[in-house]
PDB file of C-alpha atoms in Angstrom:
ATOM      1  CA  UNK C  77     106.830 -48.657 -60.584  1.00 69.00           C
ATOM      2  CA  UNK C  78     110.460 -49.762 -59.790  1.00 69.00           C
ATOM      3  CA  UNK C  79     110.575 -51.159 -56.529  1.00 92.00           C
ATOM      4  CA  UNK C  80     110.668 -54.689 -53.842  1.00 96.00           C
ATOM      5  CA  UNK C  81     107.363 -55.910 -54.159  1.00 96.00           C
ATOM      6  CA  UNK C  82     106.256 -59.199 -51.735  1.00 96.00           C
ATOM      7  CA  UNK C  83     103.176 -61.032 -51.953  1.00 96.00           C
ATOM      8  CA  UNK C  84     100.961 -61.848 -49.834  1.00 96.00           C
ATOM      9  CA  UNK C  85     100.899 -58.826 -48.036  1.00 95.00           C
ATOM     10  CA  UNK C  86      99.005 -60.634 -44.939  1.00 97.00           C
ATOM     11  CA  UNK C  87      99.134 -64.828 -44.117  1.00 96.00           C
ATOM     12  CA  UNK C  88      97.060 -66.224 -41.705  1.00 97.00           C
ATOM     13  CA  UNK C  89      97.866 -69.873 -41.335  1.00 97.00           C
ATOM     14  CA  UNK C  90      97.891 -72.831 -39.041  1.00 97.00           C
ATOM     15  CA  UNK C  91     100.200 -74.526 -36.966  1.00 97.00           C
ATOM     16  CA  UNK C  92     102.159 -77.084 -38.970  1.00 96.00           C
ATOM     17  CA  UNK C  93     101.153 -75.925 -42.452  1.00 97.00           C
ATOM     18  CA  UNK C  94     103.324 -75.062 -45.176  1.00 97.00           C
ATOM     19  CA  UNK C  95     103.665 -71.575 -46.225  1.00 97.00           C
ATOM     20  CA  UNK C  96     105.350 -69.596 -48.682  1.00 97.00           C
ATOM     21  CA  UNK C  97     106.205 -65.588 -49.193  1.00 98.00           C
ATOM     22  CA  UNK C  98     107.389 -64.325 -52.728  1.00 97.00           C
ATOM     23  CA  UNK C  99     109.663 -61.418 -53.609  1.00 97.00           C
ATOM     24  CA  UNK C 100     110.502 -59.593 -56.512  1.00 97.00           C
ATOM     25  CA  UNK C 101     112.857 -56.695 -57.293  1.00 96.00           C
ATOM     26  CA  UNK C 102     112.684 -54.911 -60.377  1.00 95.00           C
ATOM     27  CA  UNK C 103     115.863 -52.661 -59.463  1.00 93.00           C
ATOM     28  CA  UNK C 104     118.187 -54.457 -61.418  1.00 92.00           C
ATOM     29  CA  UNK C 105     120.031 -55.208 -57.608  1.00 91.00           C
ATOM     30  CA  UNK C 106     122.500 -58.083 -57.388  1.00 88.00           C
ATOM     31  CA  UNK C 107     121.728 -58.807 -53.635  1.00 91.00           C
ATOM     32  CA  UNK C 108     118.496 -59.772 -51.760  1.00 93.00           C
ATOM     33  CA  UNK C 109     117.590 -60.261 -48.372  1.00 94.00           C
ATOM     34  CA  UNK C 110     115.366 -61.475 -45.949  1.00 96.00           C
ATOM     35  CA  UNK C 111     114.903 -60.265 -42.692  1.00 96.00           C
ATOM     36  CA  UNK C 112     112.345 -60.708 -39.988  1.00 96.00           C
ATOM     37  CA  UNK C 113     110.584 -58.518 -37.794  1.00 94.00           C
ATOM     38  CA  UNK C 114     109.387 -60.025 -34.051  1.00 91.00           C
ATOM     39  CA  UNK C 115     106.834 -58.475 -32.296  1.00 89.00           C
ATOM     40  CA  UNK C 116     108.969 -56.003 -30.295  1.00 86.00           C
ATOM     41  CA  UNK C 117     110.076 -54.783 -33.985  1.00 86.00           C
ATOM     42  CA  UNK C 118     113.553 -56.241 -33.723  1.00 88.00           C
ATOM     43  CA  UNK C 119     114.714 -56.142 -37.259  1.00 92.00           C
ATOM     44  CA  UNK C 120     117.043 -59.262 -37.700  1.00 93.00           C
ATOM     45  CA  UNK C 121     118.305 -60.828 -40.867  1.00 93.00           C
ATOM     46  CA  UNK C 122     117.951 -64.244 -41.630  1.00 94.00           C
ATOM     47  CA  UNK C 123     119.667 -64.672 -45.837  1.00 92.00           C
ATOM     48  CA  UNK C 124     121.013 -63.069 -48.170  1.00 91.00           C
ATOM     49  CA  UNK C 125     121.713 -64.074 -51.634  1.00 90.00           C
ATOM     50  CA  UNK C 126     123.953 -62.841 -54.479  1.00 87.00           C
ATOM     51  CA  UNK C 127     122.937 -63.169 -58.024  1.00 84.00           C
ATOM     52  CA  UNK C 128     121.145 -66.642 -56.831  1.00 83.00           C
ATOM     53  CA  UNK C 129     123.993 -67.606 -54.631  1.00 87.00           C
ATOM     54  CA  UNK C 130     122.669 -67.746 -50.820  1.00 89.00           C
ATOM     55  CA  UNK C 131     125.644 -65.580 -49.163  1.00 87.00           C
ATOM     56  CA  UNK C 132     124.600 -65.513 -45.679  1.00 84.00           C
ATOM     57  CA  UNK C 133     122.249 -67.902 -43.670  1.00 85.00           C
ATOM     58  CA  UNK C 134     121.897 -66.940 -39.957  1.00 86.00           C
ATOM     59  CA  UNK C 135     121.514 -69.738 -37.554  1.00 76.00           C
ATOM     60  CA  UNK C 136     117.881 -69.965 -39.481  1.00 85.00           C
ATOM     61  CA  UNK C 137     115.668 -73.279 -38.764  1.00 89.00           C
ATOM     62  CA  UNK C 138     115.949 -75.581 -41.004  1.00 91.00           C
ATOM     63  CA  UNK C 139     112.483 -75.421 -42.246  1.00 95.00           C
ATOM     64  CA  UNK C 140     113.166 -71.781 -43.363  1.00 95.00           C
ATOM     65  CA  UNK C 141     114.152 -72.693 -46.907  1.00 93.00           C
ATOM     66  CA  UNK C 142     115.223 -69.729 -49.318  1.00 94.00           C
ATOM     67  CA  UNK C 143     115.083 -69.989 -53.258  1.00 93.00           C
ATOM     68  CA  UNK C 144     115.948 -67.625 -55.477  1.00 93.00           C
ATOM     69  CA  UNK C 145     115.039 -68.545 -59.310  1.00 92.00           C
ATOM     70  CA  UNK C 146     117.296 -65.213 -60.878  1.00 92.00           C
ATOM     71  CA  UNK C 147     118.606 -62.569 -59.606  1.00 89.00           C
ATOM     72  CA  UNK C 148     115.348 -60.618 -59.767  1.00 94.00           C
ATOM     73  CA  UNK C 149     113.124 -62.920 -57.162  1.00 96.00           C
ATOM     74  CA  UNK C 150     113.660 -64.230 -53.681  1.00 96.00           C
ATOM     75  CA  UNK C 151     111.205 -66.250 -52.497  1.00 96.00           C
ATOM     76  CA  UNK C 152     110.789 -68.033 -48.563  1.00 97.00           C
ATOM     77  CA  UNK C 153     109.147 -71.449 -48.153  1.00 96.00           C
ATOM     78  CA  UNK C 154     108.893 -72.317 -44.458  1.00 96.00           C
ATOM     79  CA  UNK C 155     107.658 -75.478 -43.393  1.00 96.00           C
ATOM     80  CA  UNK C 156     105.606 -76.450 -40.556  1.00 97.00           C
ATOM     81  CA  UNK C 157     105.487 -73.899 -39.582  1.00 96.00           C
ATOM     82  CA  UNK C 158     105.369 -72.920 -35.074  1.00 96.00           C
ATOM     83  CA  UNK C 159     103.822 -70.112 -33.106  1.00 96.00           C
ATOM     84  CA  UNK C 160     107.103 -68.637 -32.698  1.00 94.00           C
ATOM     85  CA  UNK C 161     107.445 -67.901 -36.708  1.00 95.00           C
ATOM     86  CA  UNK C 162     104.551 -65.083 -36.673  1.00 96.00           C
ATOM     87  CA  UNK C 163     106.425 -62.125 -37.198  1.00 96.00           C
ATOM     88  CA  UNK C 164     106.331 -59.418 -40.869  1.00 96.00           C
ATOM     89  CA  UNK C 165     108.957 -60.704 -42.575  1.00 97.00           C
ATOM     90  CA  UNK C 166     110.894 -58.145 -45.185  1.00 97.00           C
ATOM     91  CA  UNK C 167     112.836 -58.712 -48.348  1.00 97.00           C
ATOM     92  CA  UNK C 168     115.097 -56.144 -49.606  1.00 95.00           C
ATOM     93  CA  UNK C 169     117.705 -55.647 -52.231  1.00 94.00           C
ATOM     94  CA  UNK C 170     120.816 -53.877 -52.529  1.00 90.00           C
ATOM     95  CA  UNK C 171     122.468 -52.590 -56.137  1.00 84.00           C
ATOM     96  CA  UNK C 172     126.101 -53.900 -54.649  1.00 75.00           C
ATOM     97  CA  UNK C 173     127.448 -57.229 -53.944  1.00 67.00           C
ATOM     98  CA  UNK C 174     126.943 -57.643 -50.268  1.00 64.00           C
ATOM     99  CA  UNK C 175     125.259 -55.164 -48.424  1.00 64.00           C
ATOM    100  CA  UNK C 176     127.668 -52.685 -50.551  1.00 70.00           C
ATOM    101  CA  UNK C 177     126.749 -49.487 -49.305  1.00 77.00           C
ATOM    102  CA  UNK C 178     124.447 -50.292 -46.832  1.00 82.00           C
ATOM    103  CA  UNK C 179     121.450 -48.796 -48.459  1.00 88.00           C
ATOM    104  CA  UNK C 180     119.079 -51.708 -48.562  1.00 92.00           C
ATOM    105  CA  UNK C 181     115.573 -51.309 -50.597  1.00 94.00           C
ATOM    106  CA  UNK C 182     112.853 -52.470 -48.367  1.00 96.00           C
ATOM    107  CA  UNK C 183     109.533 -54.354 -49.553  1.00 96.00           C
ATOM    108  CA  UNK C 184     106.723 -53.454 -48.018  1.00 95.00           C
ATOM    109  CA  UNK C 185     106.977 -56.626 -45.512  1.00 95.00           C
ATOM    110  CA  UNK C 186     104.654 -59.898 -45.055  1.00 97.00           C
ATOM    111  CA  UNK C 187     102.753 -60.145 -41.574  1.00 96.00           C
ATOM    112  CA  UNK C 188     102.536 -63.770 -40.914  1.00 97.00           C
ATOM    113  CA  UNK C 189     100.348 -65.164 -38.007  1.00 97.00           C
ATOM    114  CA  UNK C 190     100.516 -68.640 -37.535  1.00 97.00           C
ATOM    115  CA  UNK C 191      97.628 -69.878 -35.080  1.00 96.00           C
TER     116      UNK C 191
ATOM    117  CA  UNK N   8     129.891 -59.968 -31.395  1.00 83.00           C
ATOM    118  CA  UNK N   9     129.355 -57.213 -33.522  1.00 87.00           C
ATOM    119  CA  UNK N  10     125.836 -55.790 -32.082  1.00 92.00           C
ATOM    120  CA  UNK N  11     123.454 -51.988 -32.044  1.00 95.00           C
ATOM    121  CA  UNK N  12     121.734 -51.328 -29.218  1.00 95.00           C
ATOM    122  CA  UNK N  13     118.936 -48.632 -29.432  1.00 96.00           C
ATOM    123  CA  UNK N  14     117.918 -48.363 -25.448  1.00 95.00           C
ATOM    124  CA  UNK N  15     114.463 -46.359 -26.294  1.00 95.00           C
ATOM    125  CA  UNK N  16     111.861 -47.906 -27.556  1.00 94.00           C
ATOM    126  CA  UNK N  17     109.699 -44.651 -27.591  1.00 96.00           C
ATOM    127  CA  UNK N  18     110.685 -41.739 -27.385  1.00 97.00           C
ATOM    128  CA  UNK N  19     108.093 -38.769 -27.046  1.00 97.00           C
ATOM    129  CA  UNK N  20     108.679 -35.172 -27.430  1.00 97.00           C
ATOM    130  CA  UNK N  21     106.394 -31.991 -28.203  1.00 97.00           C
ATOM    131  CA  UNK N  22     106.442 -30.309 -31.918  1.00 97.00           C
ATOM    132  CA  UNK N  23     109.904 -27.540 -31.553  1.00 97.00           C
ATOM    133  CA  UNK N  24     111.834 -29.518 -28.634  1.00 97.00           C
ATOM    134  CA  UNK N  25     115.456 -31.070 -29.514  1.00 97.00           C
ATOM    135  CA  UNK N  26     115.122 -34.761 -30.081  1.00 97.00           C
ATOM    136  CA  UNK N  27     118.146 -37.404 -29.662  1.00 97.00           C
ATOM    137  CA  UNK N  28     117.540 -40.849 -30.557  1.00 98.00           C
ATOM    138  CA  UNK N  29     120.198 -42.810 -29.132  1.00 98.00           C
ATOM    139  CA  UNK N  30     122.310 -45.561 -30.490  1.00 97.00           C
ATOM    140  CA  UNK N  31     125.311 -47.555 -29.502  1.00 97.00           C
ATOM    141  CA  UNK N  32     127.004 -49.946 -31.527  1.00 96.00           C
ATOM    142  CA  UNK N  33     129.733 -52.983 -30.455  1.00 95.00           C
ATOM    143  CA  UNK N  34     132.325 -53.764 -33.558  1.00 92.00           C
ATOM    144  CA  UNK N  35     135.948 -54.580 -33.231  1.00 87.00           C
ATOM    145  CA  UNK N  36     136.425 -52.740 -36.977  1.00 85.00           C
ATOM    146  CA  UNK N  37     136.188 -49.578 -38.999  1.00 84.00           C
ATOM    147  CA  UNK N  38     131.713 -49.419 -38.485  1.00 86.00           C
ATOM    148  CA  UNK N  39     129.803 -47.739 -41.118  1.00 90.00           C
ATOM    149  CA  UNK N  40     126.728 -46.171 -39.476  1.00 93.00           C
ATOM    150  CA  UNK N  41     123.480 -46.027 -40.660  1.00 94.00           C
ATOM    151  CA  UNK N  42     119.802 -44.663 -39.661  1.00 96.00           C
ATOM    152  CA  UNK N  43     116.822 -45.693 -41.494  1.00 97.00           C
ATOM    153  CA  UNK N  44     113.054 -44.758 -41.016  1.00 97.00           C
ATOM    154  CA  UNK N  45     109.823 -46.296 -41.339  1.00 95.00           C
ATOM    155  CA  UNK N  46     107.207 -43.795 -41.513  1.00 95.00           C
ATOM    156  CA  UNK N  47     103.230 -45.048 -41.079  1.00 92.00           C
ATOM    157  CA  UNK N  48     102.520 -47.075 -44.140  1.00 88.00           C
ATOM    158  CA  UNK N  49     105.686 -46.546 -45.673  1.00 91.00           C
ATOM    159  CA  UNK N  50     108.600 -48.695 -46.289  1.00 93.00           C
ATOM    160  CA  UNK N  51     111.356 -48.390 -44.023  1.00 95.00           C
ATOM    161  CA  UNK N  52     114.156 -46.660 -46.026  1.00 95.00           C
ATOM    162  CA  UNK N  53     117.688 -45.393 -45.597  1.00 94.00           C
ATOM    163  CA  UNK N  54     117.640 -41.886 -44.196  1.00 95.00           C
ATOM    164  CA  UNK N  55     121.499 -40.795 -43.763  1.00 93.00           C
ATOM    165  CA  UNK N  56     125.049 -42.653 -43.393  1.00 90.00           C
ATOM    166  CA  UNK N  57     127.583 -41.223 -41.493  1.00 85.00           C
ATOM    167  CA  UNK N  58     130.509 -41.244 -44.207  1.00 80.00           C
ATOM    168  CA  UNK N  59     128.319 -38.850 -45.830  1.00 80.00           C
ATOM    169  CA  UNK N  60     128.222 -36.202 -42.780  1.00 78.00           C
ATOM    170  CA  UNK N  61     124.839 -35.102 -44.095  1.00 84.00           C
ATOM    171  CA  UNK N  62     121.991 -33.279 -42.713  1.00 87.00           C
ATOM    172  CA  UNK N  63     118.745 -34.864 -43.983  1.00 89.00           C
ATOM    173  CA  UNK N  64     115.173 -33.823 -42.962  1.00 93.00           C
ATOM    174  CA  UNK N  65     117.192 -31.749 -40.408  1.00 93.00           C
ATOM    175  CA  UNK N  66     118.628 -34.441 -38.951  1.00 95.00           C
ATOM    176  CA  UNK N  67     122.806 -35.310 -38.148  1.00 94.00           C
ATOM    177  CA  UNK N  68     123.901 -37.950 -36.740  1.00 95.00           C
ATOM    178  CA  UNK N  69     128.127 -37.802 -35.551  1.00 89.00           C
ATOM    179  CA  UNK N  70     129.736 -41.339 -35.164  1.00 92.00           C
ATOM    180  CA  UNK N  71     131.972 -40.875 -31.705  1.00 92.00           C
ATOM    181  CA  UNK N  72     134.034 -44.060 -31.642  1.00 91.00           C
ATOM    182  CA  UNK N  73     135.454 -43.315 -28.541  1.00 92.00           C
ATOM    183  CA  UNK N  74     131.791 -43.968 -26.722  1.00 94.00           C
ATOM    184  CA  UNK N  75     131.120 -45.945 -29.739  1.00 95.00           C
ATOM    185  CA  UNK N  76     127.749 -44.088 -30.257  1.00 96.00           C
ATOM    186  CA  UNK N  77     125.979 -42.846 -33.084  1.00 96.00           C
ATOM    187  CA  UNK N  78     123.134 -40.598 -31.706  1.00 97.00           C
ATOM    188  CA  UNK N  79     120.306 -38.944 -33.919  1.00 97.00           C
ATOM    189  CA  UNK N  80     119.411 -35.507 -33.550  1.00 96.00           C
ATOM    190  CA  UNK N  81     117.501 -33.012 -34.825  1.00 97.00           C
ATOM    191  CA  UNK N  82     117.192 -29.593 -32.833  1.00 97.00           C
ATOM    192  CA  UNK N  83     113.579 -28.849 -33.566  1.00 97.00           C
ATOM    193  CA  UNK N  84     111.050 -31.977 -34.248  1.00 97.00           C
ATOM    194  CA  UNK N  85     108.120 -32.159 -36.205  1.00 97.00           C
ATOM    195  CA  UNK N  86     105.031 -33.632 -36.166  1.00 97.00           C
ATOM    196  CA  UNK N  87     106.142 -35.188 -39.456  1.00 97.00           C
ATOM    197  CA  UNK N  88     109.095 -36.621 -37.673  1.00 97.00           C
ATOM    198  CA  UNK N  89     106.966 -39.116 -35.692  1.00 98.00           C
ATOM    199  CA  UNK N  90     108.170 -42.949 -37.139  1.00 97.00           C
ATOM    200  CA  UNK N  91     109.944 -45.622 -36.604  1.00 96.00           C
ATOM    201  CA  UNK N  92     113.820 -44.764 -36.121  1.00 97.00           C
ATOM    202  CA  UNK N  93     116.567 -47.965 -36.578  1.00 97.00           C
ATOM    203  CA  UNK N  94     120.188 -47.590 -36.050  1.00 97.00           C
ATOM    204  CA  UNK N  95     122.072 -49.877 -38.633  1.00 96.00           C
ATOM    205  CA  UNK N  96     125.692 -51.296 -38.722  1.00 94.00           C
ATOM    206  CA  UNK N  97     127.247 -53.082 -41.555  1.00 91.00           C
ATOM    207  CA  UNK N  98     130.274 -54.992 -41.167  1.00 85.00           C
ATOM    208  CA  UNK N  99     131.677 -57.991 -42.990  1.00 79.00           C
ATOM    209  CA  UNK N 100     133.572 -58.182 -46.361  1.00 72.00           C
ATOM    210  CA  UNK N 101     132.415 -56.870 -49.634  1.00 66.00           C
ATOM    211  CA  UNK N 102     130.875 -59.927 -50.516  1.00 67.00           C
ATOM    212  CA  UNK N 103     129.148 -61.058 -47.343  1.00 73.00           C
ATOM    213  CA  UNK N 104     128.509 -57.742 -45.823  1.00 80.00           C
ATOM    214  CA  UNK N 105     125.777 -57.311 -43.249  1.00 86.00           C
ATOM    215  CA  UNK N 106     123.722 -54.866 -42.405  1.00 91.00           C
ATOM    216  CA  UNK N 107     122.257 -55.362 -38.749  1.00 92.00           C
ATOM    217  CA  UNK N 108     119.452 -53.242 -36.937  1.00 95.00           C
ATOM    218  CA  UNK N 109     119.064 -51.998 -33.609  1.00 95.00           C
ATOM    219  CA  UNK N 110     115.863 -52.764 -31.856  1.00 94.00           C
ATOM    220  CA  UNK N 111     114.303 -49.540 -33.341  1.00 95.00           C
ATOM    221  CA  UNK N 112     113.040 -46.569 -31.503  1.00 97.00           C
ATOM    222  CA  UNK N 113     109.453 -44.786 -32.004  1.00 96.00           C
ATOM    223  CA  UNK N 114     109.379 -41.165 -32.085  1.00 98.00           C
ATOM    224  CA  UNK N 115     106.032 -39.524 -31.284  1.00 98.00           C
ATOM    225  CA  UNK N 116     106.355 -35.740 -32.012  1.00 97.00           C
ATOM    226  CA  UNK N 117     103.192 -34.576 -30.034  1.00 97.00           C
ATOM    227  CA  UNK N 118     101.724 -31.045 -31.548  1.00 94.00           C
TER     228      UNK N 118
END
């Protein structure tokens, strides 16, 4: 099944724990991304990387760390992690070097609820 | 700042009526237009771009620069229809293109 797979699908955590969400595209895409959905479903991006170059970074905490091991995974680590971090957070991919086309492949997203 | 502004966030119509799902977009460049849907349990995924001036699923959507909109429409809705609708814009150069969302509208196609 070719597609953006993330695991875990659903994170329930505490305040000030250490958390992280993996993705993996088997697409053969260059770019990946990671964007993050609030709870009013505002859809805003937060990196992007580029055959495991980070490309963008947008004003993201610092404990919002990004790694991507090849160009086929993308993971997020976030540390300590605050109230204000619950959200579903997506990864996608794109077959061009930047958002190319603008056609972005979407995982299936990661709710996180930090209590 | 480059920005897409969706001012609906649900938007309700009964199965057969016209539907417009509006979006306005702020970019000092050339925008490429996008709208993408997330259906229930689905992923969210691209459904047209305006350089392709397609219909898809019955839906257009016409980029008018000069009110810097780029409305969705479809004349007769489904039930089918009922989602999650985002208006995109990517800007940037080839390498460190973005593609930003609007806030997203919900259309509920009522039978």
């Amino acid at each position: 099944d070719t597609a953006v797979s993330q695991t875990p699908k659903y994170l329930v955590t505490q305040m000030g724990n250490d958390k992280s969400i993996k993705c993996e595209q088997n697409l053969g895409h260059d770019t990946m991304y990671w964007y993050k959905q609030d709870s009013k479903k505002f859809l805003k991006i937060m990196f992007s990387y580029n055959n495991k170059e980070l490309i963008i970074n947008e004003t993201v905490p610092n404990r919002f760390s990004p790694k991507s091991p090849d160009k086929a995974h993308l993971n997020l680590h976030i540390n300590s992690l605050e109230l204000g971090d619950s959200a579903v957070y997506f990864c996608a991919s794109s077959p061009n070097v930047g958002a190319g086309t603008g056609e972005l492949f979407f995982g299936e997203g990661s709710r996180l609820t930090v209590l | 700042a480059q920005r897409v502004t969706q001012p609906e966030k649900l938007l309700s119509v009964f199965k057969g009526a016209p539907v417009e799902l509006k979006c306005n977009y702020s970019y000092s460049g050339s925008p490429e237009l996008f709208w993408y849907v997330q259906y229930s349990r689905q992923r969210l995924q691209l459904l047209l771009r305006h350089i392709s001036r397609e219909s898809i699923k019955g839906f257009t959507a016409d980029l008018n620069k000069g009110e810097t909109s780029f409305h969705l429409k479809k004349p007769f809705a489904q039930e089918e229809d009922s989602a999650m609708y985002y208006c995109a814009l990517l800007y940037g150069s080839s390498n460190t293109g973005k593609l930003i969302f609007g806030q997203g509208t919900t259309l509920q196609v009522k039978p």
